Coordinates of C-alpha atoms in Angstrom, one line a residue:
Chain A
M259 CA -55.9 1.6 -96.8
P260 CA -52.5 -0.2 -95.2
K261 CA -53.3 -1.8 -91.8
I262 CA -50.9 -1.8 -88.9
T263 CA -51.3 -4.1 -85.5
F264 CA -50.1 -2.8 -82.8
V265 CA -48.9 -5.6 -80.6
A266 CA -48.8 -4.8 -76.3
H267 CA -46.3 -6.2 -74.2
D268 CA -48.5 -8.8 -72.9
G269 CA -49.4 -9.8 -76.1
T270 CA -52.9 -7.9 -76.8
E271 CA -53.2 -6.8 -80.5
H272 CA -54.6 -3.8 -81.9
V273 CA -55.3 -3.6 -85.6
V274 CA -55.6 0.0 -87.2
E275 CA -56.2 1.1 -90.7
V276 CA -55.2 4.4 -91.9
E277 CA -54.7 6.7 -94.9
A278 CA -51.2 6.3 -96.7
G279 CA -48.9 9.1 -95.4
T280 CA -50.0 9.0 -91.9
T281 CA -47.1 8.2 -89.1
A282 CA -47.1 5.2 -86.9
R283 CA -47.1 7.4 -84.0
D284 CA -50.1 9.3 -85.5
A285 CA -52.0 6.2 -86.3
A286 CA -51.5 5.1 -82.4
V287 CA -51.9 8.1 -80.7
D288 CA -55.6 9.4 -83.1
N289 CA -56.4 5.8 -82.5
E290 CA -56.5 5.9 -79.2
I291 CA -54.0 2.5 -78.8
P292 CA -52.6 2.0 -75.1
G293 CA -48.6 2.4 -75.1
I294 CA -47.7 5.0 -77.5
D295 CA -47.7 8.3 -75.6
G296 CA -46.1 10.1 -77.9
D297 CA -45.6 13.2 -75.7
C298 CA -43.7 16.1 -78.3
G299 CA -46.7 16.1 -80.7
G300 CA -44.6 13.7 -83.6
N301 CA -41.7 15.8 -83.7
C302 CA -38.9 13.5 -82.6
A303 CA -38.1 15.3 -79.7
C304 CA -38.8 12.9 -76.4
A305 CA -38.8 9.1 -77.3
T306 CA -42.5 8.0 -76.3
C307 CA -43.3 7.0 -79.3
H308 CA -40.6 3.7 -79.0
I309 CA -41.3 0.5 -80.7
F310 CA -39.8 -2.6 -82.2
V311 CA -40.1 -3.2 -85.6
A312 CA -41.3 -7.3 -86.2
D313 CA -38.1 -9.1 -87.4
D314 CA -40.3 -9.9 -90.8
W315 CA -40.6 -5.9 -91.5
I316 CA -37.4 -4.6 -90.7
N317 CA -36.2 -4.8 -93.7
A318 CA -39.0 -2.9 -95.1
V319 CA -39.0 -0.1 -92.9
G320 CA -35.3 0.3 -92.5
K321 CA -33.4 1.1 -89.3
A322 CA -33.1 4.4 -87.5
E323 CA -30.4 6.3 -89.6
P324 CA -27.2 6.5 -88.0
E325 CA -26.7 9.9 -86.1
S326 CA -29.9 11.0 -87.0
I327 CA -32.1 12.7 -84.3
E328 CA -33.7 10.0 -83.9
A329 CA -31.0 7.3 -83.6
E330 CA -29.9 10.2 -80.7
L331 CA -32.8 10.0 -78.9
I332 CA -33.8 6.2 -79.1
Q333 CA -30.4 5.4 -77.7
F334 CA -32.0 5.9 -74.1
A335 CA -35.4 4.4 -74.8
D336 CA -35.8 1.2 -72.1
D337 CA -34.5 -2.1 -73.8
Y338 CA -33.4 -0.7 -77.0
T339 CA -32.5 -3.1 -79.6
E340 CA -31.4 -3.3 -83.3
N341 CA -35.1 -3.0 -83.8
S342 CA -36.1 0.2 -82.5
R343 CA -37.8 2.9 -83.8
L344 CA -39.9 6.1 -83.1
A345 CA -43.1 5.4 -84.7
C346 CA -43.2 9.1 -85.5
Q347 CA -40.8 8.2 -88.2
I348 CA -42.2 5.5 -89.4
T349 CA -44.7 6.7 -92.4
M350 CA -47.3 4.4 -93.7
S351 CA -47.5 3.3 -97.3
D352 CA -49.2 0.7 -99.2
E353 CA -45.4 -1.6 -99.2
L354 CA -45.6 -1.3 -95.5
D355 CA -49.6 -2.7 -95.4
G356 CA -49.7 -5.6 -92.4
L357 CA -46.8 -4.2 -90.7
V358 CA -46.2 -5.5 -87.2
L359 CA -44.9 -3.1 -84.7
N360 CA -44.2 -4.5 -81.1
M361 CA -44.7 -2.3 -77.9
P362 CA -42.4 -1.8 -74.9
L363 CA -43.8 -1.9 -71.6
A364 CA -44.5 1.4 -71.0
Q365 CA -43.0 4.8 -72.3
H366 CA -40.3 6.4 -70.6
Chain B
M120 CA -28.4 49.7 -67.7
A121 CA -31.3 46.9 -67.9
T122 CA -34.1 47.3 -65.5
Q123 CA -33.9 46.6 -62.0
L124 CA -36.1 45.8 -59.2
A125 CA -37.6 49.0 -58.9
D126 CA -39.5 48.6 -62.0
I127 CA -41.4 45.4 -61.5
A128 CA -44.2 47.6 -60.9
D129 CA -44.6 49.5 -63.9
L130 CA -44.0 46.8 -66.7
K131 CA -45.6 49.0 -69.3
S132 CA -43.6 52.0 -69.0
I133 CA -40.6 49.9 -69.8
P134 CA -39.0 49.9 -73.5
V135 CA -38.9 46.4 -74.3
E136 CA -34.7 46.1 -75.1
D137 CA -34.5 47.2 -71.3
I138 CA -36.7 44.4 -70.0
N139 CA -35.1 42.0 -68.0
V140 CA -37.0 39.1 -66.6
A141 CA -34.2 37.2 -65.4
Q142 CA -34.4 38.8 -61.8
P143 CA -35.8 36.0 -58.5
A144 CA -38.1 39.2 -57.3
I145 CA -40.4 39.0 -60.0
F146 CA -40.9 35.0 -59.3
A147 CA -40.9 35.7 -55.8
A148 CA -43.6 37.8 -56.7
G149 CA -45.7 35.3 -58.8
E150 CA -45.5 38.3 -61.4
E151 CA -43.6 36.6 -64.3
G152 CA -46.6 35.6 -66.6
A153 CA -47.2 39.5 -67.3
W154 CA -43.7 40.0 -68.4
F155 CA -43.6 36.6 -70.5
E156 CA -46.9 37.6 -71.9
R157 CA -45.1 40.8 -73.3
L158 CA -41.7 39.6 -74.6
R159 CA -43.8 36.4 -76.5
R160 CA -45.8 39.2 -78.0
E161 CA -43.1 42.0 -78.6
D162 CA -40.1 40.7 -79.2
P163 CA -39.8 36.5 -78.8
V164 CA -35.9 35.7 -79.4
H165 CA -34.9 38.8 -76.9
Y166 CA -31.4 39.7 -75.8
C167 CA -30.6 41.1 -72.6
H168 CA -27.4 43.1 -72.5
D169 CA -27.4 43.4 -68.6
S170 CA -28.6 41.5 -65.4
Q171 CA -27.1 40.0 -62.3
F172 CA -26.3 37.3 -64.5
G173 CA -24.9 39.2 -67.3
A174 CA -26.1 39.3 -71.0
Y175 CA -28.4 36.5 -72.2
W176 CA -30.9 35.7 -74.5
S177 CA -34.3 34.8 -73.6
I178 CA -36.3 32.1 -75.7
T179 CA -40.1 32.5 -74.9
K180 CA -41.9 30.4 -77.6
Y181 CA -43.0 26.9 -77.6
K182 CA -41.7 26.2 -81.2
D183 CA -38.4 28.4 -80.8
I184 CA -37.6 26.2 -77.7
M185 CA -37.9 23.2 -79.2
D186 CA -35.6 24.5 -82.2
V187 CA -32.7 25.1 -79.7
E188 CA -33.4 22.3 -77.6
M189 CA -33.3 19.7 -80.4
N190 CA -29.7 21.5 -81.9
H191 CA -27.7 20.4 -79.0
K192 CA -24.5 20.5 -81.4
V193 CA -24.7 24.2 -81.5
F194 CA -26.8 24.9 -78.0
S195 CA -24.3 23.2 -75.8
S196 CA -25.0 22.3 -71.9
E197 CA -21.3 21.7 -70.9
S198 CA -20.6 23.1 -67.5
S199 CA -16.8 24.5 -68.1
L200 CA -19.4 26.9 -70.7
G201 CA -21.7 27.4 -67.5
G202 CA -23.2 24.6 -67.6
I203 CA -28.0 24.8 -68.1
T204 CA -28.8 27.4 -66.0
I205 CA -28.4 31.1 -66.1
S206 CA -26.6 31.5 -62.6
D207 CA -23.0 30.2 -63.4
P208 CA -20.1 30.2 -61.3
E209 CA -19.2 33.4 -62.7
Y210 CA -21.9 35.1 -60.5
M211 CA -21.2 33.5 -57.3
G212 CA -18.4 35.3 -56.0
E213 CA -14.4 34.6 -55.8
D214 CA -14.6 32.0 -53.7
G215 CA -18.1 30.4 -53.5
G216 CA -18.0 29.4 -57.6
L217 CA -18.2 25.8 -58.0
E218 CA -18.0 24.3 -61.6
L219 CA -20.1 20.8 -61.1
P220 CA -19.7 18.3 -64.1
M221 CA -22.9 16.3 -63.9
F222 CA -24.1 14.3 -67.0
I223 CA -27.5 17.3 -67.8
A224 CA -24.5 19.6 -67.9
M225 CA -22.5 17.5 -70.7
D226 CA -22.6 17.3 -74.1
P227 CA -22.4 13.8 -75.9
P228 CA -20.9 11.0 -75.6
K229 CA -20.0 11.4 -72.3
H230 CA -23.7 12.5 -71.1
D231 CA -25.0 9.5 -73.2
E232 CA -23.2 6.9 -71.7
Q233 CA -23.9 8.7 -67.8
R234 CA -27.4 9.0 -68.6
K235 CA -27.8 4.9 -69.5
T236 CA -25.9 4.6 -66.0
V237 CA -28.8 5.7 -63.8
S238 CA -31.9 5.6 -66.1
P239 CA -32.6 2.1 -65.3
I240 CA -33.9 3.1 -61.6
V241 CA -36.6 4.8 -63.5
A242 CA -37.6 2.5 -66.3
P243 CA -41.3 1.6 -66.4
S244 CA -40.3 -2.1 -65.0
H245 CA -38.8 -0.7 -62.0
L246 CA -41.3 2.1 -61.4
Q247 CA -43.9 -1.4 -61.0
L248 CA -41.8 -2.5 -58.3
L249 CA -42.1 1.0 -56.2
A250 CA -45.2 1.7 -56.7
D251 CA -46.9 -0.2 -53.6
G252 CA -44.3 1.4 -51.8
I253 CA -45.1 5.0 -52.7
R254 CA -48.8 4.4 -52.6
E255 CA -47.9 3.0 -48.7
R256 CA -45.8 5.8 -47.7
A257 CA -48.4 8.4 -49.5
G258 CA -51.1 7.3 -47.3
E259 CA -49.1 7.3 -44.0
V260 CA -48.0 10.9 -44.6
L261 CA -51.8 11.4 -45.5
D262 CA -53.3 10.0 -42.5
E263 CA -51.1 12.0 -40.1
L264 CA -52.1 15.7 -40.9
P265 CA -54.1 17.3 -38.5
V266 CA -58.1 17.5 -39.5
G267 CA -59.3 21.4 -39.3
E268 CA -56.5 23.1 -38.0
E269 CA -53.7 25.0 -40.4
F270 CA -50.2 23.6 -41.4
D271 CA -47.3 23.7 -44.6
W272 CA -48.5 21.5 -47.0
V273 CA -44.7 22.2 -48.4
D274 CA -43.2 20.8 -45.7
R275 CA -45.5 17.9 -44.0
V276 CA -46.9 16.5 -48.0
S277 CA -44.6 17.9 -50.9
I278 CA -41.7 17.8 -49.1
E279 CA -42.0 14.7 -46.9
L280 CA -43.0 12.4 -49.8
T281 CA -40.5 13.5 -52.4
T282 CA -37.6 13.5 -49.7
Q283 CA -38.9 10.0 -48.5
M284 CA -38.6 9.0 -52.8
L285 CA -34.9 10.0 -52.9
A286 CA -34.4 8.4 -49.8
I287 CA -35.3 5.0 -51.3
L288 CA -33.4 5.7 -54.9
F289 CA -30.2 6.4 -53.1
D290 CA -31.1 3.6 -50.4
F291 CA -30.0 6.6 -47.8
P292 CA -30.4 6.4 -44.2
W293 CA -33.7 7.4 -43.5
E294 CA -33.4 9.2 -40.2
D295 CA -30.9 11.6 -42.0
R296 CA -33.5 12.4 -45.2
R297 CA -34.0 15.7 -44.5
K298 CA -30.6 16.3 -45.3
L299 CA -31.5 15.5 -48.8
T300 CA -34.1 18.3 -48.6
R301 CA -31.5 20.9 -47.4
W302 CA -29.0 19.7 -49.6
S303 CA -31.4 20.2 -52.6
D304 CA -32.2 23.7 -51.2
V305 CA -28.6 24.8 -51.2
A306 CA -27.6 23.7 -54.5
T307 CA -30.3 26.1 -55.9
G308 CA -30.3 28.3 -53.2
S309 CA -28.4 31.8 -53.0
P310 CA -27.6 34.4 -50.6
E311 CA -30.2 36.7 -51.2
S312 CA -32.9 34.1 -51.6
G313 CA -32.0 33.2 -47.9
V314 CA -31.1 29.9 -48.1
V315 CA -27.5 30.5 -47.2
E316 CA -25.3 33.4 -46.0
S317 CA -22.9 33.3 -48.2
W318 CA -21.7 31.6 -51.7
D319 CA -18.7 30.2 -49.3
Q320 CA -21.1 28.4 -46.9
R321 CA -23.5 26.8 -49.9
K322 CA -19.9 25.6 -51.3
Q323 CA -19.0 24.2 -47.6
E324 CA -22.0 22.6 -47.4
L325 CA -22.1 20.2 -50.5
F326 CA -18.7 19.6 -49.9
E327 CA -20.3 18.2 -46.6
C328 CA -22.7 16.4 -48.8
A329 CA -20.3 15.1 -51.1
A330 CA -18.4 14.1 -47.9
Y331 CA -21.6 11.9 -46.6
F332 CA -22.0 10.3 -50.2
Q333 CA -18.6 9.3 -50.3
K334 CA -18.8 7.0 -47.1
L335 CA -21.9 5.6 -48.5
W336 CA -19.8 5.0 -51.8
D337 CA -17.7 2.9 -50.4
E338 CA -19.5 0.9 -48.5
R339 CA -21.9 0.0 -51.5
I340 CA -19.0 -0.2 -53.9
K341 CA -17.3 -3.3 -51.5
G342 CA -20.8 -4.9 -51.8
Q343 CA -22.9 -6.6 -54.7
P344 CA -24.3 -4.3 -57.5
A345 CA -27.8 -3.3 -55.9
K346 CA -30.6 -1.6 -57.3
D347 CA -29.8 2.3 -55.6
L348 CA -28.3 5.1 -57.7
I349 CA -25.1 4.7 -55.6
S350 CA -24.6 1.6 -56.1
M351 CA -25.8 2.2 -59.9
M352 CA -23.2 4.8 -60.3
A353 CA -20.1 3.0 -57.9
H354 CA -20.6 -0.3 -59.9
G355 CA -21.3 1.5 -63.6
E356 CA -18.5 1.7 -66.2
A357 CA -19.2 5.4 -67.4
T358 CA -19.4 6.7 -63.5
K359 CA -17.3 4.7 -61.3
N360 CA -13.6 6.3 -61.7
M361 CA -15.7 10.1 -62.0
P362 CA -13.3 12.9 -60.3
Y363 CA -14.6 14.0 -57.5
M364 CA -16.3 17.4 -58.1
E365 CA -17.9 14.8 -61.0
F366 CA -19.0 13.0 -58.3
L367 CA -20.4 15.6 -56.3
G368 CA -22.3 17.2 -59.4
N369 CA -24.0 14.2 -60.4
L370 CA -25.7 13.7 -56.9
I371 CA -26.2 17.3 -56.8
L372 CA -28.2 16.8 -60.5
L373 CA -30.6 13.8 -58.5
I374 CA -31.1 15.2 -55.4
V375 CA -32.3 18.3 -56.9
G376 CA -34.4 16.6 -60.0
G377 CA -35.7 14.1 -57.6
N378 CA -36.7 16.7 -55.0
D379 CA -37.7 20.6 -56.6
T380 CA -39.3 19.7 -59.5
T381 CA -42.1 16.9 -58.2
R382 CA -41.9 18.7 -54.4
N383 CA -43.6 21.5 -56.5
S384 CA -45.6 20.1 -58.8
I385 CA -47.4 18.7 -55.5
S386 CA -47.6 22.2 -54.1
G387 CA -48.4 24.0 -57.5
G388 CA -51.3 21.4 -58.4
L389 CA -52.8 22.2 -54.9
L390 CA -52.9 25.5 -55.3
A391 CA -54.2 25.3 -59.0
L392 CA -57.3 23.4 -58.0
H393 CA -58.0 25.5 -54.9
E394 CA -58.1 28.5 -57.1
H395 CA -59.7 26.8 -60.0
P396 CA -63.1 25.5 -58.1
E397 CA -64.5 23.9 -61.1
E398 CA -61.9 21.5 -62.1
Y399 CA -61.9 20.9 -58.9
A400 CA -65.6 19.9 -59.1
K401 CA -64.5 17.9 -61.9
L402 CA -62.4 16.0 -60.4
K403 CA -64.5 15.1 -57.5
A404 CA -66.6 13.8 -60.5
D405 CA -64.3 12.0 -62.0
P406 CA -61.2 10.5 -60.5
S407 CA -60.2 8.9 -63.6
L408 CA -59.1 12.1 -65.0
I409 CA -56.2 12.1 -62.4
P410 CA -53.4 11.0 -65.1
N411 CA -54.3 13.7 -67.1
M412 CA -54.6 16.2 -64.4
V413 CA -51.3 15.3 -63.4
S414 CA -49.8 16.5 -66.9
E415 CA -52.0 19.7 -67.0
M416 CA -50.3 19.9 -63.1
I417 CA -46.7 19.9 -64.2
R418 CA -47.5 22.0 -67.3
W419 CA -49.1 24.9 -65.0
Q420 CA -46.4 24.7 -62.3
T421 CA -43.6 24.5 -64.7
P422 CA -41.6 23.7 -61.6
L423 CA -38.2 24.6 -63.5
A424 CA -38.7 27.9 -65.3
H425 CA -35.8 27.7 -67.5
M426 CA -32.9 25.6 -68.8
R427 CA -29.8 27.6 -70.5
R428 CA -27.7 26.6 -73.1
T429 CA -24.2 28.0 -74.7
A430 CA -24.0 28.5 -78.2
L431 CA -21.1 27.0 -79.8
E432 CA -21.5 29.3 -83.0
D433 CA -23.8 31.4 -84.1
C434 CA -27.3 30.5 -85.3
E435 CA -30.6 31.8 -86.3
V436 CA -33.5 31.6 -83.9
G437 CA -36.6 33.1 -84.5
G438 CA -34.9 35.4 -87.0
K439 CA -32.4 36.7 -84.5
L440 CA -28.6 36.1 -84.9
I441 CA -27.8 34.5 -81.7
K442 CA -23.8 34.6 -81.4
K443 CA -21.0 32.2 -80.7
G444 CA -20.6 32.2 -77.1
D445 CA -24.0 33.8 -76.4
K446 CA -25.7 32.9 -73.1
V447 CA -29.2 31.4 -74.1
V448 CA -31.8 30.6 -72.0
M449 CA -35.1 28.9 -72.8
W450 CA -37.9 29.7 -70.7
Y451 CA -40.2 26.6 -70.4
I452 CA -42.5 28.6 -68.4
S453 CA -43.0 31.0 -71.0
G454 CA -43.1 27.9 -73.8
N455 CA -46.2 26.4 -71.5
R456 CA -48.2 29.5 -71.6
D457 CA -47.4 30.2 -75.3
E458 CA -51.0 30.9 -77.1
D459 CA -49.6 29.9 -80.8
S460 CA -48.6 25.9 -79.4
I461 CA -51.4 25.6 -76.6
D462 CA -55.1 26.3 -77.0
N463 CA -56.1 28.6 -74.1
P464 CA -52.7 28.5 -72.2
N465 CA -53.7 30.5 -69.6
E466 CA -56.4 28.2 -68.4
F467 CA -56.4 25.3 -66.1
L468 CA -58.1 22.4 -67.6
I469 CA -57.3 19.3 -65.8
D470 CA -59.6 17.4 -68.9
R471 CA -57.2 19.4 -71.9
K472 CA -56.8 17.9 -74.6
K473 CA -53.2 16.8 -75.6
A474 CA -51.8 17.3 -71.9
R475 CA -48.9 15.6 -71.8
Q476 CA -47.7 18.3 -75.1
H477 CA -45.5 20.6 -72.6
L478 CA -42.4 21.7 -72.5
A479 CA -41.9 20.9 -68.4
F480 CA -39.5 18.0 -68.9
G481 CA -37.7 19.4 -71.6
F482 CA -37.2 18.1 -75.1
G483 CA -34.3 16.1 -76.9
I484 CA -31.8 14.3 -75.4
H485 CA -31.8 15.8 -71.9
R486 CA -35.3 15.1 -71.7
C487 CA -36.0 14.5 -67.9
V488 CA -34.8 10.9 -66.9
G489 CA -37.3 10.5 -64.2
N490 CA -40.7 12.2 -65.6
R491 CA -42.6 8.9 -65.4
L492 CA -41.6 8.7 -61.7
A493 CA -42.8 12.3 -61.3
E494 CA -45.9 11.2 -62.7
M495 CA -46.7 8.7 -61.0
Q496 CA -45.7 9.8 -57.5
L497 CA -48.3 12.8 -58.5
Q498 CA -50.7 10.4 -59.7
I499 CA -50.8 8.1 -56.1
V500 CA -50.6 11.7 -54.1
W501 CA -53.7 12.7 -55.6
E502 CA -55.8 9.4 -55.7
E503 CA -54.7 8.9 -52.0
I504 CA -55.8 12.6 -51.2
M505 CA -59.2 12.1 -53.3
K506 CA -60.1 8.7 -50.8
R507 CA -59.7 10.9 -47.5
F508 CA -60.5 14.2 -47.7
S509 CA -63.4 16.1 -49.3
H510 CA -61.4 19.4 -49.8
I511 CA -58.3 20.7 -48.9
E512 CA -58.5 24.6 -48.6
V513 CA -55.1 27.0 -48.9
V514 CA -56.2 29.3 -46.4
G515 CA -53.0 32.4 -46.5
E516 CA -50.9 33.4 -49.5
P517 CA -48.2 31.0 -50.3
T518 CA -44.2 32.0 -49.9
R519 CA -42.8 31.4 -53.3
V520 CA -39.0 30.9 -54.0
F521 CA -36.6 33.4 -54.5
S522 CA -35.4 31.8 -57.7
T523 CA -35.6 32.0 -61.7
F524 CA -34.7 28.4 -62.1
V525 CA -37.0 26.6 -59.4
R526 CA -40.4 28.0 -59.7
G527 CA -42.3 26.8 -56.4
Y528 CA -43.2 27.4 -53.1
S529 CA -41.4 27.5 -50.2
H530 CA -44.5 27.5 -47.4
M531 CA -48.2 27.0 -48.1
P532 CA -51.0 27.0 -45.5
V533 CA -53.8 25.0 -45.9
I534 CA -56.5 23.0 -43.8
V535 CA -58.0 19.5 -44.7
H536 CA -61.3 18.6 -44.5
K537 CA -62.6 15.4 -44.3

């Protein structure tokens, strides 16, 4: 099963192992990883599962599709960068085993 | 002819097609729950062909509301089309109607730029800086309350705390802060609500608001950029050259957004605990439930009962064909009681699972920008209440606001006990 490392804003690492097909948002919320709120339930509607994909992983994960709902929402996230994604839009697979996602100070 | 006030009492006898839920008197009576329950069951996407606000669609189910929220390319917020409330300038009489552009009532791309200008004031990093001050002032307000004698919770606590917060965000002259309360009430008020005597009076008072802020703006623009909302807008690229009505519109947005909403969640949360003593007992036993309780209080109160959109093209929602130009009202208060999306929605449960999944902040690009500030204010006020009082009793029937938009209380008599 693929592993994800969520790195909190203070550097604390949380590693979770999930079934392929699980979203990174559900991986965090279901395992009570602090720092991912996911208020809309994983429907790409609230932008409270904002994460920064680690540089080494951004090509494998990909950036938010231009003009997608995700791109429209994520532009409002605090400290938005090129590596910003919504965790609900990242589906885990064996290819993403070892994925590292950095978290913002808090969700907004 | 759609139903009018006389029919409130016999809801069951009204044919569903004649239901008009957008009557302020229904909300003032606290009766809206039964009306929405019937619409959700019998006709969840409902067309009302005539009301004091004209014809409109009611969207009453959580998932349908989400679909409209997320489809902002079809469902416009644009102020010139009527904006974001069921009551638009057309229904404010010949002289009283004001079309106020504001970023909540804009579509992209202009919405996006203006929202980004003010968003940093409610970003997590800034909230951390505000937290200690909020706690200190909440403590002062609570310490001044008379113990063991009746007073109005709305005025002494809910209004005072939210008005202070807003004064800080604007860096507004402290001694004049209740002007903000008044302008907030006036902006969402109407002659029939009693807040103003005429639409013209409303307009005049809002122009006084604009004139007051103009002076502050002129001072701030001469100074260095500072972390207050006026300075941020005065120096922000997307906002520094706003036309006059857009300047007033955005001020009203920030005043109402930061005032009426949290105010009514503070009052409504207290009432909910009073009416559910078993939940209060849970809170006493475990104050670490407060953050979860705050989300539940916001769902329970839903301080803005609706947001409105205007269809830019024909579109199907929940099996009904909404036509281009139609007025579409998303009833958050109904979606937040939708049994198909929320377990036991008519129960107030401070330890509810997935309490954050509610509609009260809206979803999509217009989702409440101040949501985390609101939650923080509510958390702090409840933490400070628990340190001071054993029990707060609501000792009389609260007075509800006469509005289909602001869902809240203008008066709530209470007694606090040490």
